[in-house]
Amino acid sequence: MTRLATFAICVWIVIGDISEGSSNFLTGANDIIAVVDEDGDIKASPFNVQFGKKDIWLPRSGHVVSLEVNEKYIPIGMVLDDEGQAFFDGSSNRQYRFWSALLGLGNPSPIVRTNSATSSQLSRLGLQMGPNPIMYRVTTSSGSIVTTSAVIHLMNNTAKLVISDIDGTVTKSNIQGMLLPALGLSDWKHDGVVELYRKIANQGYQIVYLTNRAIGQSDMTREYIYSLTETPYKMPRGPVLLQVESLLGAFQTEVIKGQPEVNKIAALSRVKGLFPENPLFSGFGNKAWDILAYKALNINPDMIFNVGEDSILISEGTGIPTNYTNLIDRVSFMYPLLDV
């Protein structure tokens, strides 16, 4: 997607020209956090993937989704519902039927409808420690092939996570942070954020990017995050978790209604439940609801930082303002080296 097209879509969201009937317009997928225990058993966050109307104009329910992990075909399928969301449904030899989809009869059975893979299914993915690329592929009845990609991040159950919001936290502003990078005018980031996150990652912590951007913006969001540099530092790779909602719905939740804490608490609760002990070590956000979500998940208040547009960070626990330079200088003290 060109920068101009991306920018046009973002503006489309902001001015509200997407009607309620145009939800789930774009295609995208969340990254997945997979956790392995001492016995080799694996748990994982949901396989959230959406195929939008932009790519599949036919009724979407009943389309079969095939999976490739680490460029290898995996004999585990998913199926789309009428909103373009994919689910494991346990059916075999399923075929797309246009009239069933048009009449709303192609949805996965509610009895077996889930986007969470079982331990048995996860064991068949051939996962390796670290990032594992996953591709979702749909062949429509018209013969076109639509794909979207994400990453499965496999980690030990002793991993420690640092959670970061994106808009207003990595970027300096929620709205400009979405629009300006899309057009290529500016990265609009806080100076020092790349060096800080890279040095935290070098201490053995896993950065998780949690945002209320819609899942259809997954590709452009990953591209933006990983394009950020502060010589010689590059933004560390990590799971990117977006909101499973329409573009307009996500924008309304984040900017207009200002009530995204419920979504973030739910997402973090699912991640926390994959580990035997609380893995959430620190959190960075720029709004009261970010801080509320982090506190609700029992992150140490001293390790929760509220980021201002002026790049001043305030510790929720101490109330003392600091800046990126100060945190960078104290990384080894605040984020002790982990044995990984």
Short mmCIF file of C-alpha atoms in Angstrom, two decimals:
data_model
loop_
_atom_site.label_atom_id
_atom_site.label_comp_id
_atom_site.label_asym_id
_atom_site.label_seq_id
_atom_site.Cartn_x
_atom_site.Cartn_y
_atom_site.Cartn_z
CA MET A 1 0.00 0.00 0.00
CA THR A 2 1.37 3.40 -1.00
CA ARG A 3 1.90 6.15 1.55
CA LEU A 4 -0.78 8.25 -0.13
CA ALA A 5 -3.30 5.43 0.01
CA THR A 6 -2.45 4.72 3.64
CA PHE A 7 -2.83 8.39 4.48
CA ALA A 8 -6.19 8.56 2.69
CA ILE A 9 -7.47 5.64 4.73
CA CYS A 10 -6.31 7.25 7.97
CA VAL A 11 -7.99 10.56 7.06
CA TRP A 12 -11.10 8.63 6.11
CA ILE A 13 -11.20 7.27 9.64
CA VAL A 14 -10.64 10.66 11.27
CA ILE A 15 -13.33 12.55 9.39
CA GLY A 16 -15.79 9.73 10.01
CA ASP A 17 -16.72 8.88 6.43
CA ILE A 18 -16.73 5.17 7.19
CA SER A 19 -20.29 4.17 7.96
CA GLU A 20 -21.23 1.51 10.44
CA GLY A 21 -21.99 -0.73 7.46
CA SER A 22 -18.40 -0.41 6.23
CA SER A 23 -16.79 -1.99 9.27
CA ASN A 24 -14.01 -4.54 8.86
CA PHE A 25 -12.88 -2.94 5.62
CA LEU A 26 -9.17 -3.84 5.82
CA THR A 27 -7.31 -7.12 6.22
CA GLY A 28 -4.86 -7.71 9.07
CA ALA A 29 -3.73 -9.97 11.90
CA ASN A 30 -2.45 -9.67 15.43
CA ASP A 31 0.87 -11.12 16.45
CA ILE A 32 0.65 -14.07 18.84
CA ILE A 33 2.38 -14.61 22.16
CA ALA A 34 3.16 -18.31 22.69
CA VAL A 35 4.55 -19.56 25.99
CA VAL A 36 6.27 -22.89 26.55
CA ASP A 37 6.63 -24.49 29.98
CA GLU A 38 9.25 -26.86 31.39
CA ASP A 39 7.40 -29.89 29.98
CA GLY A 40 7.26 -28.46 26.47
CA ASP A 41 3.53 -27.67 26.58
CA ILE A 42 2.57 -24.47 24.75
CA LYS A 43 -0.16 -21.93 25.40
CA ALA A 44 -0.87 -18.97 23.13
CA SER A 45 -2.86 -15.78 22.85
CA PRO A 46 -5.74 -15.77 20.32
CA PHE A 47 -5.12 -16.11 16.58
CA ASN A 48 -6.92 -12.87 15.73
CA VAL A 49 -7.09 -12.43 11.95
CA GLN A 50 -9.52 -10.50 9.78
CA PHE A 51 -10.08 -10.54 6.03
CA GLY A 52 -11.68 -7.25 5.03
CA LYS A 53 -14.19 -6.22 2.41
CA LYS A 54 -11.44 -4.45 0.49
CA ASP A 55 -9.90 -7.83 -0.36
CA ILE A 56 -12.90 -10.19 -0.32
CA TRP A 57 -15.98 -8.50 -1.75
CA LEU A 58 -17.98 -11.74 -1.79
CA PRO A 59 -19.90 -12.77 1.34
CA ARG A 60 -17.06 -13.90 3.57
CA SER A 61 -18.59 -16.53 5.85
CA GLY A 62 -17.41 -20.03 5.06
CA HIS A 63 -14.18 -19.09 3.29
CA VAL A 64 -11.43 -21.47 4.39
CA VAL A 65 -8.19 -20.02 5.78
CA SER A 66 -5.00 -22.06 5.40
CA LEU A 67 -1.92 -21.48 7.56
CA GLU A 68 1.81 -21.42 6.88
CA VAL A 69 4.31 -21.13 9.74
CA ASN A 70 7.99 -20.57 9.02
CA GLU A 71 7.10 -20.96 5.32
CA LYS A 72 5.71 -24.48 5.86
CA TYR A 73 2.10 -25.48 5.24
CA ILE A 74 0.30 -26.46 8.44
CA PRO A 75 -2.63 -28.90 8.14
CA ILE A 76 -4.76 -26.88 10.54
CA GLY A 77 -7.47 -24.75 9.01
CA MET A 78 -9.64 -21.86 10.05
CA VAL A 79 -12.88 -20.52 8.59
CA LEU A 80 -14.26 -16.99 8.21
CA ASP A 81 -17.52 -15.73 9.65
CA ASP A 82 -19.66 -13.07 7.99
CA GLU A 83 -17.54 -10.29 9.57
CA GLY A 84 -14.35 -11.69 8.06
CA GLN A 85 -13.03 -12.96 11.41
CA ALA A 86 -11.27 -16.34 11.34
CA PHE A 87 -11.95 -19.19 13.75
CA PHE A 88 -10.85 -22.76 14.31
CA ASP A 89 -14.03 -24.80 13.92
CA GLY A 90 -12.89 -28.41 13.81
CA SER A 91 -14.52 -29.14 10.45
CA SER A 92 -12.68 -31.05 7.75
CA ASN A 93 -13.02 -30.76 3.96
CA ARG A 94 -15.06 -27.58 4.32
CA GLN A 95 -15.89 -25.82 1.07
CA TYR A 96 -17.09 -22.28 0.48
CA ARG A 97 -20.70 -22.04 -0.75
CA PHE A 98 -21.81 -18.65 -2.05
CA TRP A 99 -25.54 -18.94 -1.29
CA SER A 100 -24.92 -20.28 2.21
CA ALA A 101 -22.58 -17.35 2.85
CA LEU A 102 -25.04 -14.85 1.37
CA LEU A 103 -27.83 -16.16 3.60
CA GLY A 104 -25.60 -16.14 6.68
CA LEU A 105 -25.43 -19.93 6.91
CA GLY A 106 -21.67 -20.26 6.45
CA ASN A 107 -20.56 -19.15 9.91
CA PRO A 108 -18.57 -21.54 12.09
CA SER A 109 -20.70 -23.49 14.55
CA PRO A 110 -21.02 -21.48 17.79
CA ILE A 111 -20.40 -24.70 19.73
CA VAL A 112 -16.84 -25.06 18.45
CA ARG A 113 -16.13 -21.46 17.40
CA THR A 114 -12.81 -20.29 18.86
CA ASN A 115 -9.71 -18.37 17.79
CA SER A 116 -7.57 -20.01 20.47
CA ALA A 117 -5.43 -22.94 19.35
CA THR A 118 -5.26 -26.03 21.54
CA SER A 119 -1.98 -27.29 22.96
CA SER A 120 -2.15 -30.13 20.45
CA GLN A 121 -2.59 -27.73 17.53
CA LEU A 122 0.24 -25.51 18.77
CA SER A 123 2.57 -28.50 19.01
CA ARG A 124 2.06 -29.12 15.28
CA LEU A 125 3.23 -25.66 14.23
CA GLY A 126 6.95 -26.44 14.49
CA LEU A 127 7.62 -23.33 16.55
CA GLN A 128 11.14 -22.24 17.42
CA MET A 129 12.13 -19.93 20.26
CA GLY A 130 11.75 -16.33 19.18
CA PRO A 131 9.79 -15.01 16.18
CA ASN A 132 7.98 -17.41 13.85
CA PRO A 133 6.32 -15.85 10.77
CA ILE A 134 2.75 -17.00 10.13
CA MET A 135 0.81 -16.45 6.91
CA TYR A 136 -2.96 -16.75 6.57
CA ARG A 137 -4.20 -17.50 3.04
CA VAL A 138 -7.70 -17.46 1.55
CA THR A 139 -8.52 -18.58 -1.99
CA THR A 140 -11.86 -17.03 -2.90
CA SER A 141 -14.48 -18.69 -5.09
CA SER A 142 -13.52 -16.20 -7.82
CA GLY A 143 -9.98 -17.62 -7.78
CA SER A 144 -8.16 -14.69 -6.18
CA ILE A 145 -5.71 -15.33 -3.36
CA VAL A 146 -5.67 -13.05 -0.33
CA THR A 147 -2.99 -13.28 2.34
CA THR A 148 -2.06 -11.53 5.54
CA SER A 149 0.87 -12.16 7.87
CA ALA A 150 1.80 -11.90 11.52
CA VAL A 151 4.41 -13.33 13.88
CA ILE A 152 4.15 -15.97 16.60
CA HIS A 153 6.60 -15.04 19.36
CA LEU A 154 7.55 -18.17 21.33
CA MET A 155 9.06 -17.47 24.75
CA ASN A 156 9.77 -19.25 28.03
CA ASN A 157 7.23 -19.04 30.84
CA THR A 158 9.76 -17.07 32.88
CA ALA A 159 9.86 -14.17 30.39
CA LYS A 160 9.34 -10.61 31.62
CA LEU A 161 7.29 -8.23 29.48
CA VAL A 162 7.42 -4.46 29.09
CA ILE A 163 4.16 -3.11 27.67
CA SER A 164 4.11 0.00 25.49
CA ASP A 165 1.24 1.92 23.98
CA ILE A 166 2.01 3.37 20.53
CA ASP A 167 0.05 6.54 19.70
CA GLY A 168 1.10 9.30 22.09
CA THR A 169 3.68 7.03 23.76
CA VAL A 170 6.03 6.05 20.98
CA THR A 171 4.62 8.91 18.91
CA LYS A 172 4.20 12.41 20.35
CA SER A 173 0.47 12.61 19.69
CA ASN A 174 -2.42 10.21 19.14
CA ILE A 175 -3.78 11.77 15.93
CA GLN A 176 -0.61 13.20 14.36
CA GLY A 177 1.15 9.98 15.28
CA MET A 178 -1.29 8.10 13.08
CA LEU A 179 -1.47 10.52 10.14
CA LEU A 180 2.02 12.00 9.66
CA PRO A 181 4.01 8.75 9.50
CA ALA A 182 1.44 7.33 7.06
CA LEU A 183 2.20 10.18 4.66
CA GLY A 184 5.95 9.97 5.27
CA LEU A 185 6.18 13.55 6.55
CA SER A 186 7.60 12.68 9.95
CA ASP A 187 8.16 9.74 12.24
CA TRP A 188 6.73 12.02 15.01
CA LYS A 189 8.31 9.94 17.76
CA HIS A 190 9.68 10.92 21.14
CA ASP A 191 13.43 11.46 20.99
CA GLY A 192 15.15 8.71 22.95
CA VAL A 193 12.34 6.15 22.83
CA VAL A 194 14.17 3.87 20.38
CA GLU A 195 17.41 3.85 22.36
CA LEU A 196 15.53 3.24 25.62
CA TYR A 197 13.46 0.35 24.31
CA ARG A 198 16.46 -1.22 22.60
CA LYS A 199 18.50 -1.08 25.80
CA ILE A 200 15.61 -2.52 27.82
CA ALA A 201 15.38 -5.37 25.30
CA ASN A 202 19.13 -5.90 25.56
CA GLN A 203 18.61 -6.54 29.27
CA GLY A 204 16.49 -9.55 28.34
CA TYR A 205 12.98 -8.04 28.50
CA GLN A 206 10.36 -8.58 25.78
CA ILE A 207 8.74 -5.39 24.50
CA VAL A 208 5.02 -5.80 23.70
CA TYR A 209 3.31 -3.08 21.63
CA LEU A 210 -0.33 -2.77 22.70
CA THR A 211 -2.57 -0.36 20.82
CA ASN A 212 -6.21 0.44 20.20
CA ARG A 213 -5.54 0.85 16.50
CA ALA A 214 -7.80 -1.49 14.51
CA ILE A 215 -6.48 -4.88 13.43
CA GLY A 216 -6.83 -3.82 9.78
CA GLN A 217 -3.94 -1.42 10.43
CA SER A 218 -1.58 -4.20 11.50
CA ASP A 219 0.76 -4.06 8.50
CA MET A 220 1.18 -0.28 8.53
CA THR A 221 1.62 -0.30 12.33
CA ARG A 222 4.40 -2.91 12.26
CA GLU A 223 6.05 -1.14 9.35
CA TYR A 224 6.01 2.14 11.26
CA ILE A 225 7.36 0.71 14.52
CA TYR A 226 10.19 -1.21 12.90
CA SER A 227 11.17 1.73 10.69
CA LEU A 228 12.13 3.82 13.74
CA THR A 229 15.83 4.28 14.34
CA GLU A 230 18.15 6.39 16.46
CA THR A 231 21.62 5.64 15.18
CA PRO A 232 22.90 3.07 15.92
CA TYR A 233 19.73 1.78 17.62
CA LYS A 234 16.70 0.16 16.00
CA MET A 235 13.32 -0.44 17.59
CA PRO A 236 13.25 -3.93 19.14
CA ARG A 237 10.98 -6.51 17.59
CA GLY A 238 8.08 -7.68 19.68
CA PRO A 239 4.43 -8.73 19.55
CA VAL A 240 2.12 -6.06 18.12
CA LEU A 241 -1.40 -6.42 19.51
CA LEU A 242 -4.20 -4.35 17.97
CA GLN A 243 -7.89 -4.00 18.64
CA VAL A 244 -10.16 -6.55 16.96
CA GLU A 245 -12.68 -3.99 15.77
CA SER A 246 -13.50 -1.91 12.72
CA LEU A 247 -11.32 1.07 11.84
CA LEU A 248 -13.99 3.57 12.84
CA GLY A 249 -14.80 1.66 16.00
CA ALA A 250 -11.15 1.59 17.04
CA PHE A 251 -10.73 5.31 16.37
CA GLN A 252 -13.89 6.15 18.30
CA THR A 253 -12.73 4.03 21.22
CA GLU A 254 -9.25 5.57 21.35
CA VAL A 255 -9.87 9.23 20.49
CA ILE A 256 -13.56 10.10 20.65
CA LYS A 257 -15.05 7.98 23.43
CA GLY A 258 -11.77 7.70 25.31
CA GLN A 259 -12.62 4.34 26.88
CA PRO A 260 -10.00 1.88 25.65
CA GLU A 261 -8.98 0.61 29.08
CA VAL A 262 -11.47 -2.25 28.92
CA ASN A 263 -9.92 -3.57 25.71
CA LYS A 264 -6.39 -3.22 27.06
CA ILE A 265 -7.20 -4.86 30.38
CA ALA A 266 -8.82 -7.78 28.56
CA ALA A 267 -5.85 -8.20 26.20
CA LEU A 268 -3.30 -8.03 29.01
CA SER A 269 -5.33 -10.41 31.16
CA ARG A 270 -5.19 -13.02 28.40
CA VAL A 271 -1.43 -12.56 28.08
CA LYS A 272 -0.94 -12.73 31.85
CA GLY A 273 -2.94 -15.97 31.98
CA LEU A 274 -0.38 -17.72 29.76
CA PHE A 275 2.26 -17.51 32.50
CA PRO A 276 2.48 -19.20 35.93
CA GLU A 277 3.42 -15.86 37.52
CA ASN A 278 2.74 -12.26 36.52
CA PRO A 279 5.12 -11.53 33.59
CA LEU A 280 4.19 -7.83 33.34
CA PHE A 281 7.24 -5.92 34.60
CA SER A 282 6.76 -2.38 33.34
CA GLY A 283 4.41 -0.22 31.27
CA PHE A 284 4.58 2.96 29.20
CA GLY A 285 1.47 4.95 28.25
CA ASN A 286 0.28 8.48 27.66
CA LYS A 287 -3.29 8.46 28.94
CA ALA A 288 -5.00 7.84 32.26
CA TRP A 289 -6.61 4.70 30.83
CA ASP A 290 -3.19 3.24 29.96
CA ILE A 291 -2.10 3.73 33.56
CA LEU A 292 -5.40 2.30 34.82
CA ALA A 293 -4.95 -0.82 32.70
CA TYR A 294 -1.38 -1.36 33.91
CA LYS A 295 -2.36 -0.92 37.56
CA ALA A 296 -5.29 -3.29 37.13
CA LEU A 297 -2.83 -5.98 36.02
CA ASN A 298 -0.64 -5.39 39.11
CA ILE A 299 2.37 -3.84 37.43
CA ASN A 300 4.58 -2.16 40.06
CA PRO A 301 3.47 1.52 40.05
CA ASP A 302 7.13 2.60 40.23
CA MET A 303 7.61 0.92 36.84
CA ILE A 304 4.60 2.54 35.18
CA PHE A 305 5.44 5.69 33.21
CA ASN A 306 3.02 8.32 31.90
CA VAL A 307 4.56 9.92 28.80
CA GLY A 308 3.78 13.57 28.00
CA GLU A 309 3.89 15.27 24.59
CA ASP A 310 6.98 17.12 25.86
CA SER A 311 8.73 13.73 26.34
CA ILE A 312 8.61 14.08 30.12
CA LEU A 313 7.81 10.79 31.85
CA ILE A 314 6.18 10.65 35.27
CA SER A 315 6.41 7.55 37.44
CA GLU A 316 2.97 6.51 38.66
CA GLY A 317 4.46 5.29 41.94
CA THR A 318 6.73 8.17 42.91
CA GLY A 319 5.17 11.04 40.97
CA ILE A 320 8.69 12.15 40.09
CA PRO A 321 9.16 13.45 36.53
CA THR A 322 12.03 12.10 34.49
CA ASN A 323 13.07 11.94 30.84
CA TYR A 324 14.36 9.42 28.35
CA THR A 325 17.99 10.38 28.89
CA ASN A 326 17.68 9.73 32.63
CA LEU A 327 15.98 6.38 32.10
CA ILE A 328 18.56 5.37 29.51
CA ASP A 329 21.33 6.12 31.98
CA ARG A 330 19.56 4.00 34.64
CA VAL A 331 18.44 1.06 32.49
CA SER A 332 20.77 -1.47 34.12
CA PHE A 333 19.47 -0.45 37.56
CA MET A 334 15.75 -0.25 36.76
CA TYR A 335 15.74 -3.26 34.43
CA PRO A 336 18.19 -5.74 35.95
CA LEU A 337 19.83 -8.11 33.49
CA LEU A 338 17.78 -11.29 33.06
CA ASP A 339 19.22 -14.74 32.60
CA VAL A 340 17.77 -15.68 29.23
#
